[in-house]
mmCIF file of C-alpha atoms in Angstrom:
data_model
loop_
_atom_site.group_PDB
_atom_site.id
_atom_site.type_symbol
_atom_site.label_atom_id
_atom_site.label_comp_id
_atom_site.label_asym_id
_atom_site.label_seq_id
_atom_site.Cartn_x
_atom_site.Cartn_y
_atom_site.Cartn_z
ATOM 1 C CA UNK A 32 -11.313 9.740 11.300
ATOM 2 C CA UNK A 33 -7.488 9.352 11.079
ATOM 3 C CA UNK A 34 -7.304 6.164 12.638
ATOM 4 C CA UNK A 35 -10.885 4.299 9.896
ATOM 5 C CA UNK A 36 -8.164 5.491 7.577
ATOM 6 C CA UNK A 37 -5.447 4.097 8.691
ATOM 7 C CA UNK A 38 -7.447 0.624 8.941
ATOM 8 C CA UNK A 39 -8.649 1.485 5.590
ATOM 9 C CA UNK A 40 -5.106 1.477 4.698
ATOM 10 C CA UNK A 41 -3.461 -1.126 6.626
ATOM 11 C CA UNK A 42 -7.169 -3.499 5.225
ATOM 12 C CA UNK A 43 -5.795 -2.616 1.646
ATOM 13 C CA UNK A 44 -2.674 -3.118 2.174
ATOM 14 C CA UNK A 45 -3.207 -7.051 3.194
ATOM 15 C CA UNK A 46 -5.003 -7.677 0.246
ATOM 16 C CA UNK A 47 -2.521 -6.295 -2.196
ATOM 17 C CA UNK A 48 -0.061 -8.226 -0.521
ATOM 18 C CA UNK A 49 -2.235 -11.566 -0.229
ATOM 19 C CA UNK A 50 -2.584 -11.392 -3.296
ATOM 20 C CA UNK A 51 1.030 -10.809 -4.491
ATOM 21 C CA UNK A 52 1.786 -13.503 -2.588
ATOM 22 C CA UNK A 53 -0.397 -16.201 -3.680
ATOM 23 C CA UNK A 54 0.293 -14.806 -7.808
ATOM 24 C CA UNK A 55 4.237 -15.298 -6.879
ATOM 25 C CA UNK A 56 5.977 -18.501 -7.627
ATOM 26 C CA UNK A 57 3.268 -19.303 -9.845
ATOM 27 C CA UNK A 58 5.137 -21.021 -12.169
ATOM 28 C CA UNK A 59 7.867 -21.304 -9.981
ATOM 29 C CA UNK A 60 6.324 -26.504 -11.526
ATOM 30 C CA UNK A 61 7.467 -24.758 -15.525
ATOM 31 C CA UNK A 62 6.466 -27.716 -18.073
ATOM 32 C CA UNK A 63 7.781 -26.843 -21.976
ATOM 33 C CA UNK A 64 4.721 -27.500 -22.612
ATOM 34 C CA UNK A 65 2.484 -25.448 -20.729
ATOM 35 C CA UNK A 66 3.782 -22.555 -21.737
ATOM 36 C CA UNK A 67 2.117 -21.450 -24.567
ATOM 37 C CA UNK A 68 -1.146 -21.799 -23.115
ATOM 38 C CA UNK A 69 0.428 -19.478 -20.598
ATOM 39 C CA UNK A 70 -1.396 -15.230 -21.966
ATOM 40 C CA UNK A 71 1.166 -13.110 -22.980
ATOM 41 C CA UNK A 72 0.625 -11.112 -20.277
ATOM 42 C CA UNK A 73 1.793 -13.695 -17.638
ATOM 43 C CA UNK A 74 4.596 -15.050 -19.843
ATOM 44 C CA UNK A 75 7.368 -13.058 -18.767
ATOM 45 C CA UNK A 76 7.029 -13.199 -15.128
ATOM 46 C CA UNK A 77 5.902 -17.180 -16.314
ATOM 47 C CA UNK A 78 9.796 -17.811 -16.524
ATOM 48 C CA UNK A 79 10.971 -15.464 -14.125
ATOM 49 C CA UNK A 80 9.628 -17.243 -11.678
ATOM 50 C CA UNK A 81 10.403 -20.282 -12.913
ATOM 51 C CA UNK A 82 14.559 -18.767 -13.300
ATOM 52 C CA UNK A 83 13.822 -18.235 -10.044
ATOM 53 C CA UNK A 84 12.475 -21.406 -8.862
ATOM 54 C CA UNK A 85 16.088 -22.575 -9.724
ATOM 55 C CA UNK A 86 17.532 -19.431 -8.351
ATOM 56 C CA UNK A 87 16.126 -20.123 -4.498
ATOM 57 C CA UNK A 88 17.454 -23.194 -4.354
ATOM 58 C CA UNK A 89 21.598 -22.212 -3.650
ATOM 59 C CA UNK A 90 20.669 -18.158 -3.491
ATOM 60 C CA UNK A 91 24.031 -17.770 -3.497
ATOM 61 C CA UNK A 92 25.067 -19.070 -6.579
ATOM 62 C CA UNK A 93 22.284 -17.212 -8.648
ATOM 63 C CA UNK A 94 24.876 -15.436 -10.728
ATOM 64 C CA UNK A 95 25.495 -19.311 -11.610
ATOM 65 C CA UNK A 96 23.308 -20.708 -11.977
ATOM 66 C CA UNK A 97 21.737 -18.149 -14.982
ATOM 67 C CA UNK A 98 24.743 -18.302 -16.503
ATOM 68 C CA UNK A 99 24.056 -21.716 -16.790
ATOM 69 C CA UNK A 100 20.668 -22.269 -17.797
ATOM 70 C CA UNK A 101 20.674 -21.874 -22.174
ATOM 71 C CA UNK A 102 21.316 -19.166 -23.588
ATOM 72 C CA UNK A 103 17.899 -17.537 -24.106
ATOM 73 C CA UNK A 104 17.003 -17.758 -20.309
ATOM 74 C CA UNK A 105 19.372 -15.569 -19.742
ATOM 75 C CA UNK A 106 18.586 -12.759 -22.857
ATOM 76 C CA UNK A 107 15.029 -12.226 -20.975
ATOM 77 C CA UNK A 108 16.295 -12.902 -16.829
ATOM 78 C CA UNK A 109 19.605 -10.704 -17.710
ATOM 79 C CA UNK A 110 16.830 -8.185 -20.262
ATOM 80 C CA UNK A 111 14.499 -7.716 -17.121
ATOM 81 C CA UNK A 112 16.507 -7.665 -14.448
ATOM 82 C CA UNK A 113 18.279 -4.463 -15.900
ATOM 83 C CA UNK A 114 15.499 -3.610 -17.606
ATOM 84 C CA UNK A 115 13.139 -3.356 -13.432
ATOM 85 C CA UNK A 116 16.159 -2.453 -11.869
ATOM 86 C CA UNK A 117 16.560 0.821 -14.187
ATOM 87 C CA UNK A 118 13.274 1.810 -13.929
ATOM 88 C CA UNK A 119 12.985 1.423 -9.963
ATOM 89 C CA UNK A 120 16.434 3.930 -10.029
ATOM 90 C CA UNK A 121 18.529 4.204 -12.600
ATOM 91 C CA UNK A 122 21.366 2.508 -14.229
ATOM 92 C CA UNK A 123 23.063 3.209 -10.588
ATOM 93 C CA UNK A 124 20.526 0.799 -8.546
ATOM 94 C CA UNK A 125 21.657 -1.632 -11.087
ATOM 95 C CA UNK A 126 24.890 -1.292 -9.946
ATOM 96 C CA UNK A 127 24.016 -0.716 -7.040
ATOM 97 C CA UNK A 128 21.489 -3.416 -5.929
ATOM 98 C CA UNK A 129 24.452 -5.978 -6.712
ATOM 99 C CA UNK A 130 22.598 -6.406 -10.888
ATOM 100 C CA UNK A 131 25.800 -5.394 -12.555
ATOM 101 C CA UNK A 132 26.744 -8.606 -13.166
ATOM 102 C CA UNK A 133 24.440 -8.803 -15.947
ATOM 103 C CA UNK A 134 25.370 -5.909 -17.752
ATOM 104 C CA UNK A 135 27.330 -7.183 -20.224
ATOM 105 C CA UNK A 136 24.906 -10.061 -20.792
ATOM 106 C CA UNK A 137 21.493 -8.060 -21.069
ATOM 107 C CA UNK A 138 24.070 -5.477 -23.493
ATOM 108 C CA UNK A 139 24.460 -8.716 -25.791
ATOM 109 C CA UNK A 140 20.349 -10.740 -25.085
ATOM 110 C CA UNK A 141 19.347 -6.826 -25.689
ATOM 111 C CA UNK A 142 20.991 -6.802 -29.152
ATOM 112 C CA UNK A 143 20.012 -11.210 -29.875
ATOM 113 C CA UNK A 144 16.654 -9.039 -28.978
ATOM 114 C CA UNK A 145 17.063 -7.331 -32.035
ATOM 115 C CA UNK A 146 17.272 -4.167 -30.417
ATOM 116 C CA UNK A 147 20.969 -2.636 -31.282
ATOM 117 C CA UNK A 148 20.287 0.676 -29.526
ATOM 118 C CA UNK A 149 19.419 -1.090 -26.372
ATOM 119 C CA UNK A 150 22.139 -2.841 -26.589
ATOM 120 C CA UNK A 151 24.524 0.371 -27.656
ATOM 121 C CA UNK A 152 23.303 2.155 -24.457
ATOM 122 C CA UNK A 153 24.631 -1.130 -22.840
ATOM 123 C CA UNK A 154 28.322 -0.453 -24.533
ATOM 124 C CA UNK A 155 28.134 2.749 -22.638
ATOM 125 C CA UNK A 156 26.651 2.258 -19.599
ATOM 126 C CA UNK A 157 29.725 -0.275 -18.941
ATOM 127 C CA UNK A 158 31.959 1.997 -20.056
ATOM 128 C CA UNK A 159 31.190 4.681 -17.692
ATOM 129 C CA UNK A 160 30.990 2.179 -15.030
ATOM 130 C CA UNK A 161 34.417 0.895 -16.203
ATOM 131 C CA UNK A 162 36.001 4.320 -16.151
ATOM 132 C CA UNK A 163 34.152 5.428 -12.890
ATOM 133 C CA UNK A 164 34.607 1.343 -10.631
ATOM 134 C CA UNK A 165 36.835 2.949 -8.214
ATOM 135 C CA UNK A 166 34.883 6.276 -7.333
ATOM 136 C CA UNK A 167 31.605 3.962 -7.925
ATOM 137 C CA UNK A 168 33.412 1.621 -4.947
ATOM 138 C CA UNK A 169 33.883 4.950 -2.577
ATOM 139 C CA UNK A 170 30.200 5.179 -2.038
ATOM 140 C CA UNK A 171 28.547 1.668 -2.425
ATOM 141 C CA UNK A 172 29.046 1.235 1.068
ATOM 142 C CA UNK A 173 25.072 0.527 1.821
ATOM 143 C CA UNK A 174 24.017 3.236 3.403
ATOM 144 C CA UNK A 175 21.829 5.776 1.401
ATOM 145 C CA UNK A 176 24.200 8.319 2.051
ATOM 146 C CA UNK A 177 26.525 6.482 -0.922
ATOM 147 C CA UNK A 178 23.707 5.658 -2.949
ATOM 148 C CA UNK A 179 22.348 9.913 -2.894
ATOM 149 C CA UNK A 180 26.882 10.247 -3.207
ATOM 150 C CA UNK A 181 26.074 7.956 -6.624
ATOM 151 C CA UNK A 182 23.074 9.593 -7.531
ATOM 152 C CA UNK A 183 24.711 13.295 -7.401
ATOM 153 C CA UNK A 184 27.016 12.759 -9.781
ATOM 154 C CA UNK A 185 24.846 11.833 -12.847
ATOM 155 C CA UNK A 186 26.967 9.375 -14.811
ATOM 156 C CA UNK A 187 24.223 7.763 -15.976
ATOM 157 C CA UNK A 188 21.650 10.162 -16.121
ATOM 158 C CA UNK A 189 21.560 10.676 -19.502
ATOM 159 C CA UNK A 190 21.291 7.550 -20.100
ATOM 160 C CA UNK A 191 18.407 6.746 -18.361
ATOM 161 C CA UNK A 192 16.060 8.834 -19.797
ATOM 162 C CA UNK A 193 17.494 6.806 -23.170
ATOM 163 C CA UNK A 194 17.148 3.463 -22.368
ATOM 164 C CA UNK A 195 13.764 4.485 -21.244
ATOM 165 C CA UNK A 196 13.162 6.074 -24.270
ATOM 166 C CA UNK A 197 14.431 3.445 -26.367
ATOM 167 C CA UNK A 198 12.245 0.340 -24.133
ATOM 168 C CA UNK A 199 8.971 2.290 -24.861
ATOM 169 C CA UNK A 200 9.793 2.855 -28.138
ATOM 170 C CA UNK A 201 11.591 -0.286 -29.420
ATOM 171 C CA UNK A 202 8.366 -2.764 -28.260
ATOM 172 C CA UNK A 203 10.462 -4.027 -25.344
ATOM 173 C CA UNK A 204 8.075 -5.951 -24.256
ATOM 174 C CA UNK A 205 6.393 -7.284 -26.831
ATOM 175 C CA UNK A 206 10.117 -8.528 -28.207
ATOM 176 C CA UNK A 207 10.536 -10.304 -25.073
ATOM 177 C CA UNK A 208 7.754 -12.309 -25.356
ATOM 178 C CA UNK A 209 8.080 -13.133 -29.499
ATOM 179 C CA UNK A 210 12.041 -14.867 -28.042
ATOM 180 C CA UNK A 211 10.407 -16.298 -25.714
ATOM 181 C CA UNK A 212 7.404 -17.965 -27.776
ATOM 182 C CA UNK A 213 10.645 -18.436 -30.079
ATOM 183 C CA UNK A 214 12.547 -19.852 -27.876
ATOM 184 C CA UNK A 215 9.772 -22.372 -26.047
ATOM 185 C CA UNK A 216 12.058 -25.084 -25.161
ATOM 186 C CA UNK A 217 14.612 -23.465 -23.400
ATOM 187 C CA UNK A 218 12.126 -22.796 -20.583
ATOM 188 C CA UNK A 219 10.591 -24.849 -17.444
ATOM 189 C CA UNK A 220 11.490 -28.360 -16.840
#
């Protein structure tokens, strides 16, 4: 019985990963003229795929590549990246996964999206991080233990919760879709 369950699980997992692999990169060769025909439920991923295709060309310079994309791309990239990292593990994870460099870009991005509350949260995050950067770097040693110790400090817990709430209340995804459609010439080749 246990072997059957494991086999069923492995088949399901293989199917899931095969489908995910087929979908990933679907829009690497995105053309600006294609954007109007992309459904809303795929648009955010489409522009992120396209931006990631730029990063893949020189991953060691990925921050520089993002910084040289049009401003609208920076807004979407930073806001999406920070949102995904926070949703996956809070602001601690943003910094420990090397995405902290996009926090300031996201702060500006949320403001440009008309989401002042999220922009203000990012300002608070930046202030807390800057006050505690030496302390946090002590934990940022690439180990799970270091990450766990950083979580124990509860530096960002209040802001994590506030961020989750504001993302829902502000309808962040809708704002990002509108922003992409309003700045369509910035996305795609």
